[in-house]
Amino acid sequence: MKHIRYIFILINISLAFSILSCDRSKDVEKIHIGFSQAMTNDDWRRSMNNSMELQASMNPEIDLQIKDANYDVLTQIKQIDELIADSVDVLIVSPIQSKPITAVVRKAINASIPVLVVDRKTEGQQYTAYLGADNIEIGRNAAKEIIASNRKDSIRIIEIRGMAGSSPAEERTMGFQQVINQFKNAKIVAKIEGDWEKESIQESLRQLLNNDIKVDYVFAHNDRMAVGAWEVARELGIENEISFIGVDGLAGTNGGIQAVKDGILKATVLYPTGGDEAIKLALKILDNESIPKNNILSTTIINELNADIMNNQFEKINDQQDQMEEQLAAIKLQEELYYSQNNLLKITMALLAIILSLTVYSVYSIFAIRKKNRQLELTNEKVTVQRNQIEKIAKEIKISNEAKLNFFTGLSHEFKTPLTLILSSIESISDYAKEKGSRMGNEIELIHNNSNRLLRLINQLLDFRKIEDRNFNLKASKTNLYNFSKLIFQDFEREAMKRNIDFKLTSNNESLDIFIDRNLMDKVYFNLLSNAFKFTPDNGKIGVYIKDDESANIVKIHFKDTGIGIPSNEIDGVFQAFFKGSNNRKNSSGVGLHLSKEFVEMHKGNIEVESLHGTEFIVSLYKGQAHLDESEIISEQDLVDSNIIDFSSDQLIDDNYLIQAPSKNKEKYSVLIIEDNKDLSLFLKNKLQLEYDIHLSEGTDAIEKAFETIPDIILCDINLPDKDGFEICEILKKDLRTSHIPTVILTALGNKESYIKGLQSGADLYLTKPFSYSILIQSIKSLLYNREKLRYYFTSNIHKIEEINSFGDIEQKFISQLNTLINDNLGNSDYSVENLAENLTISRVQLYRKVKAIMGISISDYIGNIRLEKAKTMLENGSLTVSEIAYSNGFSSPNYFSTAFKNKYGISPAAFRKSV
């Protein structure tokens, strides 16, 4: 077997050599030349391209890429950028216009790519070399031809220029004028700007000739425009009175030489394309040969004397080029044929060698390969299984860790709000118990309800651990399902009345008895109804519908609401532990539905969920007791834990515990409470409304409410439905309308990072739940007192506050800007509050509220005080009369000024000046 393997290896080596020898030729390093052509819609450009391609075909190592810009500067810049990106070895450019192309040519030079500019130059000569005819000399030759051929005393000439901004047009004009200006009898009577095409100049020339302008010669910068000028003259019947001279001198039916022969043109100046010379020059550049900066192609005048000779020469050159192309094509075809036959022979020999080697090796290889493949398959299967197991375990661990972290975080948040309400209510009871006849019903209810809520959360945590350890034992007893449901239904009726929720309980068989564990099913009911109330907005609908299917052994209990629903792609994960919907902005532990499913399945039942315009949970339970073990049934009923206190009354919000009714007339500070927990929000409102005007927001409209009311202080939670408290605080502190308002953050987040983030967002105070109501009320008073001190400073230094950032405060900047605007318009009695608000880019109402909050006075009084302070200073130090001082400070009359001054200082302006 080893000998066979060695033979096979030798055969493969020989085969590899034979295949390698099939290469058509030795690898030749290619030379990549990129050419950006201005356009290809005229014969002169096409002739240039043909010359380049022919010269390149004679050098097999050259890879020539020609891009046509179609006379569009932006397209040409883009194409040159592409050639630079392709890292061509040499870049050849024929610019449409000089100035726009200069930058991209410089870019190529900076990228170490040699640049050969042909036909037209770019500005600054930042290129490797230029190839083309001397356009100044072309202009001179055209002028000399006109002078030499003229037989008249005076010469009147029209010059038709090429495209403005191109170097050929500028240089041909320069050379033409140099000669014409030397002869006093020669005069350029008109110039027409063209774009190298005859259509661009015909209308302008027609208008000139129709105005009876006398013309002897027309010099056009190329043959196409010259022929176009002749066509206009022919239309007017004066083609024999004018001689036409062009530039290019191309051969062919449409070329300038033919036009001379046909008598259309007097003469044409030869402008060689230089296509083949461009390729030769590019090769010299790559070979590091020394070449001049400017490579000038020779030119000559073609007229009726030498037109036939030039035409014959060009035709012979074209014939030679055609013959060369045919010969090159034939050589290339022969090469293709040779290499294909040679390769076919080698491939045939290689195939024969392969067939022989495979014949010898096939027996060995078929068994060896099968054995190896089987081993590889087994190994791959093991690796795949192990990898999938590792990935699954890692994913499960990650999800479990994240879910448990979220669970305990959410649970801690759930604990802290009830604790706040309980502790604050207890403080309140302690304070008001001393008052005779005080009613504590509302706060006692808060204590009771939130104590039960806290107990349920703790029990839920314990139940989850029991479910994990499978330590639950079912204790089912015969129970009237409707009465059991109604008992729990009553616990939620008061919440439904408070929020105007349409809450219903119905059954098609109120006498139905089934066997259930009342404690466990009580938890199922409470979990499902708590979720319904949590996610259903005010004025919504929640219903419990018991449907007994008499034809089957099943009863179904439907819990239906009109809440936010569950995203369709998340329905399958609803009953997983620690689940939290993507649209759920509220704190939750995420185990309630998981426990509910476990408790229902312990009854051998089933729970399903549907979500369309709200959410509907359907609990299916068996009737009778055949589905239960004897150990799971108890004869005595196991009572449900329910310490129900009847708080029902028509007065849902009890305000009678206040010492006195809130004042309706006295002006009070206003407080905006941003809190999504309605119990806490209403509790704070009831406690604070005796001393403050209260505004409430559940979080979604917090910023709009702050802009609308401009409160004196803001109390804000962190975990809110839309933006969190940090974002809200930061937005309000950065807005001129609300930046002055003290903000207190109330939150369950007590870690150092959250505390720092709260202060960074601009909060003035950070209180964690559970907080003391006494500390809260004292903090509010302290913040308002400090705001009053700042207000006193501002009002005591009205016109002295000028330095911006002296306190590093946005209010400082606002007051400084306000004072600047007032002082700049102090003498303008027509400058109104509306004008001031417009200059500050806020509304008049917001300006009033802002100044009132900072200064304690209206904006009108503030402006008046500044005027009076300025006037007082001028009375003390100035020499102006009282009337002049009044008008210079914006008072409409001296009498009004005197009255205002006396009302403020208790003395008239004149008397005050005498007393100084």
XYZ file of N, CA, C and O in Angstrom, residues 273-372:
400
model
N -3.540 65.115 -32.345
C -4.130 64.514 -31.129
C -3.059 64.042 -30.159
O -3.234 64.131 -28.945
N -1.964 63.511 -30.647
C -0.879 63.058 -29.777
C -1.210 61.832 -28.970
O -0.617 61.605 -27.912
N -2.187 60.979 -29.434
C -2.556 59.793 -28.664
C -1.417 58.810 -28.523
O -1.127 58.321 -27.426
N -0.740 58.481 -29.646
C 0.356 57.519 -29.559
C 1.527 58.084 -28.775
O 2.198 57.385 -28.008
N 1.799 59.421 -28.960
C 2.891 60.044 -28.193
C 2.606 59.994 -26.688
O 3.526 59.877 -25.873
N 1.312 60.080 -26.290
C 0.969 60.031 -24.863
C 1.353 58.697 -24.254
O 1.908 58.632 -23.146
N 1.078 57.594 -24.972
C 1.437 56.272 -24.451
C 2.952 56.123 -24.370
O 3.497 55.609 -23.374
N 3.657 56.590 -25.400
C 5.115 56.508 -25.376
C 5.686 57.316 -24.212
O 6.619 56.878 -23.525
N 5.131 58.505 -24.000
C 5.621 59.366 -22.912
C 5.322 58.733 -21.551
O 6.136 58.813 -20.630
N 4.166 58.079 -21.416
C 3.823 57.405 -20.153
C 4.830 56.306 -19.843
O 5.243 56.135 -18.677
N 5.249 55.552 -20.860
C 6.239 54.496 -20.649
C 7.591 55.075 -20.234
O 8.298 54.501 -19.402
N 7.953 56.207 -20.822
C 9.207 56.857 -20.429
C 9.154 57.302 -18.973
O 10.144 57.202 -18.242
N 8.010 57.818 -18.562
C 7.863 58.247 -17.157
C 8.052 57.063 -16.226
O 8.742 57.149 -15.199
N 7.447 55.907 -16.570
C 7.566 54.722 -15.716
C 8.985 54.170 -15.714
O 9.418 53.560 -14.734
N 9.717 54.377 -16.823
C 11.112 53.927 -16.888
C 12.079 54.924 -16.271
O 13.298 54.763 -16.361
N 11.498 55.982 -15.630
C 12.293 57.018 -14.945
C 13.243 57.740 -15.906
O 14.335 58.190 -15.516
N 12.847 57.825 -17.177
C 13.640 58.601 -18.119
C 13.399 60.093 -17.896
O 12.323 60.511 -17.457
N 14.389 60.877 -18.198
C 14.276 62.327 -18.047
C 13.460 62.879 -19.219
O 13.810 62.683 -20.394
N 12.364 63.546 -18.902
C 11.496 64.120 -19.930
C 11.225 65.577 -19.591
O 11.222 65.963 -18.419
N 11.007 66.424 -20.616
C 10.707 67.833 -20.336
C 9.318 67.988 -19.716
O 8.454 67.128 -19.875
N 9.114 69.113 -19.013
C 7.822 69.403 -18.409
C 6.755 69.588 -19.480
O 5.640 69.069 -19.368
N 7.093 70.347 -20.529
C 6.151 70.621 -21.615
C 6.642 69.944 -22.889
O 7.745 70.220 -23.373
N 5.827 69.047 -23.420
C 6.148 68.309 -24.633
C 5.216 68.812 -25.735
O 4.017 68.494 -25.749
N 5.779 69.633 -26.626
C 4.971 70.343 -27.608
C 4.957 69.574 -28.925
O 5.994 69.181 -29.458
N 3.737 69.363 -29.448
C 3.556 68.714 -30.737
C 3.604 69.763 -31.846
O 3.115 70.887 -31.678
N 4.178 69.399 -32.957
C 4.328 70.364 -34.055
C 2.987 70.618 -34.725
O 2.104 69.763 -34.739
N 2.840 71.803 -35.313
C 1.596 72.189 -35.969
C 1.930 72.942 -37.256
O 3.068 73.396 -37.458
N 0.945 73.088 -38.119
C 1.151 73.802 -39.383
C -0.177 74.297 -39.909
O -1.246 73.854 -39.460
N -0.121 75.213 -40.908
C -1.318 75.719 -41.567
C -1.644 74.797 -42.745
O -0.777 74.422 -43.538
N -2.926 74.417 -42.830
C -3.400 73.636 -43.973
C -4.365 74.520 -44.758
O -5.421 74.906 -44.229
N -3.992 74.844 -46.004
C -4.873 75.658 -46.844
C -5.010 74.983 -48.200
O -4.617 73.819 -48.385
N -5.534 75.702 -49.155
C -5.794 75.106 -50.469
C -4.518 74.655 -51.174
O -4.550 73.804 -52.071
N -3.362 75.174 -50.725
C -2.105 74.815 -51.372
C -1.625 73.420 -50.960
O -0.987 72.714 -51.763
N -1.839 73.040 -49.698
C -1.301 71.760 -49.229
C -2.373 70.819 -48.695
O -2.065 69.808 -48.080
N -3.634 71.146 -48.892
C -4.714 70.314 -48.347
C -4.684 68.914 -48.929
O -4.839 67.905 -48.215
N -4.474 68.805 -50.250
C -4.451 67.477 -50.868
C -3.288 66.643 -50.341
O -3.426 65.437 -50.090
N -2.134 67.290 -50.219
C -0.952 66.556 -49.731
C -1.194 66.040 -48.316
O -0.926 64.874 -48.001
N -1.695 66.913 -47.429
C -1.931 66.521 -46.032
C -2.972 65.411 -45.953
O -2.852 64.469 -45.167
N -4.012 65.544 -46.790
C -5.068 64.540 -46.758
C -4.513 63.176 -47.172
O -4.824 62.139 -46.565
N -3.677 63.171 -48.242
C -3.091 61.911 -48.689
C -2.193 61.306 -47.618
O -2.171 60.084 -47.409
N -1.439 62.163 -46.917
C -0.550 61.664 -45.864
C -1.356 61.019 -44.729
O -1.017 59.945 -44.239
N -2.427 61.705 -44.326
C -3.250 61.165 -43.250
C -3.923 59.856 -43.666
O -4.055 58.931 -42.861
N -4.362 59.790 -44.927
C -4.991 58.557 -45.385
C -3.993 57.402 -45.373
O -4.333 56.269 -45.016
N -2.738 57.686 -45.802
C -1.726 56.636 -45.760
C -1.451 56.191 -44.317
O -1.300 55.005 -44.033
N -1.393 57.184 -43.415
C -1.160 56.848 -41.990
C -2.304 55.989 -41.465
O -2.101 54.990 -40.768
N -3.534 56.378 -41.832
C -4.690 55.605 -41.367
C -4.669 54.197 -41.945
O -5.006 53.221 -41.258
N -4.282 54.096 -43.233
C -4.201 52.764 -43.841
C -3.165 51.912 -43.131
O -3.376 50.712 -42.872
N -2.013 52.528 -42.822
C -0.967 51.790 -42.099
C -1.457 51.349 -40.719
O -1.170 50.237 -40.276
N -2.190 52.243 -40.063
C -2.727 51.883 -38.742
C -3.709 50.723 -38.862
O -3.715 49.805 -38.032
N -4.564 50.777 -39.892
C -5.517 49.682 -40.084
C -4.788 48.375 -40.339
O -5.163 47.313 -39.819
N -3.731 48.450 -41.174
C -2.966 47.236 -41.463
C -2.294 46.703 -40.204
O -2.259 45.490 -39.958
N -1.766 47.624 -39.409
C -1.115 47.197 -38.157
C -2.134 46.539 -37.227
O -1.847 45.517 -36.588
N -3.321 47.111 -37.142
C -4.348 46.519 -36.284
C -4.730 45.130 -36.779
O -4.919 44.193 -35.991
N -4.850 44.991 -38.113
C -5.185 43.678 -38.658
C -4.077 42.669 -38.370
O -4.341 41.512 -38.021
N -2.822 43.098 -38.521
C -1.703 42.200 -38.255
C -1.643 41.799 -36.778
O -1.408 40.639 -36.440
N -1.872 42.789 -35.902
C -1.879 42.490 -34.462
C -3.002 41.525 -34.117
O -2.833 40.604 -33.300
N -4.166 41.718 -34.745
C -5.290 40.822 -34.485
C -4.965 39.413 -34.967
O -5.294 38.413 -34.305
N -4.306 39.330 -36.147
C -3.949 38.015 -36.673
C -2.928 37.323 -35.773
O -3.026 36.115 -35.502
N -1.937 38.109 -35.304
C -0.924 37.537 -34.390
C -1.580 37.041 -33.112
O -1.267 35.948 -32.611
N -2.506 37.836 -32.626
C -3.190 37.465 -31.375
C -4.007 36.193 -31.576
O -4.030 35.302 -30.716
N -4.646 36.079 -32.734
C -5.428 34.886 -33.025
C -4.526 33.652 -33.104
O -4.872 32.578 -32.595
N -3.362 33.822 -33.757
C -2.424 32.719 -33.845
C -1.919 32.294 -32.467
O -1.770 31.100 -32.182
N -1.660 33.284 -31.623
C -1.218 32.965 -30.256
C -2.294 32.185 -29.512
O -2.001 31.197 -28.823
N -3.532 32.657 -29.656
C -4.639 31.962 -28.988
C -4.722 30.513 -29.475
O -4.888 29.577 -28.683
N -4.605 30.332 -30.782
C -4.695 28.985 -31.348
C -3.552 28.103 -30.868
O -3.752 26.941 -30.482
N -2.347 28.682 -30.836
C -1.174 27.915 -30.400
C -1.328 27.480 -28.939
O -1.130 26.309 -28.597
N -1.671 28.443 -28.100
C -1.750 28.121 -26.684
C -2.893 27.161 -26.401
O -2.777 26.290 -25.534
N -4.005 27.309 -27.106
C -5.122 26.398 -26.867
C -4.759 24.971 -27.277
O -5.071 24.004 -26.567
N -4.085 24.822 -28.420
C -3.680 23.484 -28.859
C -2.632 22.887 -27.923
O -2.685 21.696 -27.575
N -1.671 23.721 -27.515
C -0.626 23.258 -26.602
C -1.232 22.816 -25.281
O -0.892 21.765 -24.726
N -2.163 23.643 -24.771
C -2.802 23.302 -23.496
C -3.659 22.051 -23.628
O -3.718 21.225 -22.707
N -4.334 21.913 -24.782
C -5.170 20.735 -24.987
C -4.318 19.461 -24.964
O -4.709 18.453 -24.363
N -3.175 19.529 -25.573
C -2.276 18.383 -25.577
C -1.812 18.040 -24.167
O -1.819 16.876 -23.749
N -1.410 19.063 -23.427
C -0.925 18.834 -22.057
C -2.031 18.323 -21.157
O -1.811 17.451 -20.293
N -3.232 18.887 -21.334
C -4.358 18.435 -20.504
C -4.682 16.980 -20.817
O -4.989 16.182 -19.911
N -4.610 16.612 -22.098
C -4.879 15.218 -22.486
C -3.884 14.269 -21.825
O -4.256 13.215 -21.289
N -2.624 14.678 -21.848
C -1.596 13.835 -21.213
C -1.829 13.760 -19.703
O -1.678 12.689 -19.099
N -2.205 14.895 -19.115
C -2.447 14.893 -17.670
C -3.629 14.008 -17.321
O -3.612 13.271 -16.321
N -4.681 14.054 -18.153
C -5.852 13.215 -17.894
C -5.505 11.740 -17.989
O -5.990 10.914 -17.199
N -4.689 11.382 -18.964
C -4.265 9.993 -19.080
C -3.494 9.556 -17.838
O -3.681 8.446 -17.319
N -2.637 10.456 -17.359
C -1.863 10.129 -16.156
C -2.771 9.971 -14.946
O -2.592 9.086 -14.109
N -3.761 10.825 -14.872
C -4.701 10.753 -13.752
C -5.493 9.449 -13.792
O -5.709 8.790 -12.768
N -5.940 9.098 -15.008
C -6.718 7.858 -15.143
C -5.890 6.654 -14.687
O -6.379 5.770 -13.969
N -4.633 6.621 -15.105
C -3.780 5.508 -14.710
C -3.570 5.467 -13.197
O -3.622 4.407 -12.571
N -3.320 6.674 -12.616
C -3.073 6.710 -11.168
C -4.318 6.353 -10.382
O -4.252 5.664 -9.359
N -5.473 6.797 -10.881
C -6.709 6.483 -10.181
C -7.033 4.995 -10.266
O -7.593 4.416 -9.323
N -6.691 4.387 -11.371
C -6.928 2.947 -11.507
C -6.140 2.170 -10.464
O -6.647 1.230 -9.843
N -4.864 2.576 -10.268
C -4.022 1.897 -9.289
C -4.468 2.199 -7.864
O -4.485 1.335 -6.983
N -4.873 3.447 -7.671
C -5.118 3.908 -6.296
C -6.561 3.706 -5.838
O -6.858 3.824 -4.655
N -7.476 3.455 -6.745
C -8.908 3.448 -6.416
C -9.269 2.440 -5.331
O -10.058 2.742 -4.430
N -8.696 1.223 -5.447
C -9.029 0.199 -4.462
C -8.612 0.629 -3.060
O -9.346 0.466 -2.082
N -7.395 1.167 -3.006
C -6.895 1.611 -1.700
C -7.704 2.788 -1.149
O -8.114 2.810 0.009
N -7.931 3.739 -2.001
C -8.539 4.986 -1.531
C -9.981 4.816 -1.100
O -10.439 5.463 -0.154
N -10.731 3.946 -1.771
C -12.147 3.828 -1.450
C -12.358 3.355 -0.013
O -13.248 3.847 0.691
N -11.508 2.415 0.425
C -11.632 1.928 1.804
C -11.053 2.925 2.807
O -11.630 3.181 3.875
N -9.926 3.503 2.471
C -9.280 4.448 3.397
C -10.147 5.694 3.609
O -10.306 6.179 4.734
N -10.694 6.188 2.512
C -11.515 7.415 2.617
C -12.784 7.160 3.423
O -13.186 7.978 4.246
N -13.421 5.997 3.169
C -14.637 5.685 3.927
C -14.357 5.619 5.430
O -15.130 6.106 6.252
N -13.233 4.982 5.747
C -12.879 4.866 7.166
C -12.619 6.235 7.794
O -13.104 6.544 8.885
N -11.870 7.037 7.099
C -11.563 8.379 7.606
C -12.824 9.242 7.720
O -13.012 9.973 8.695
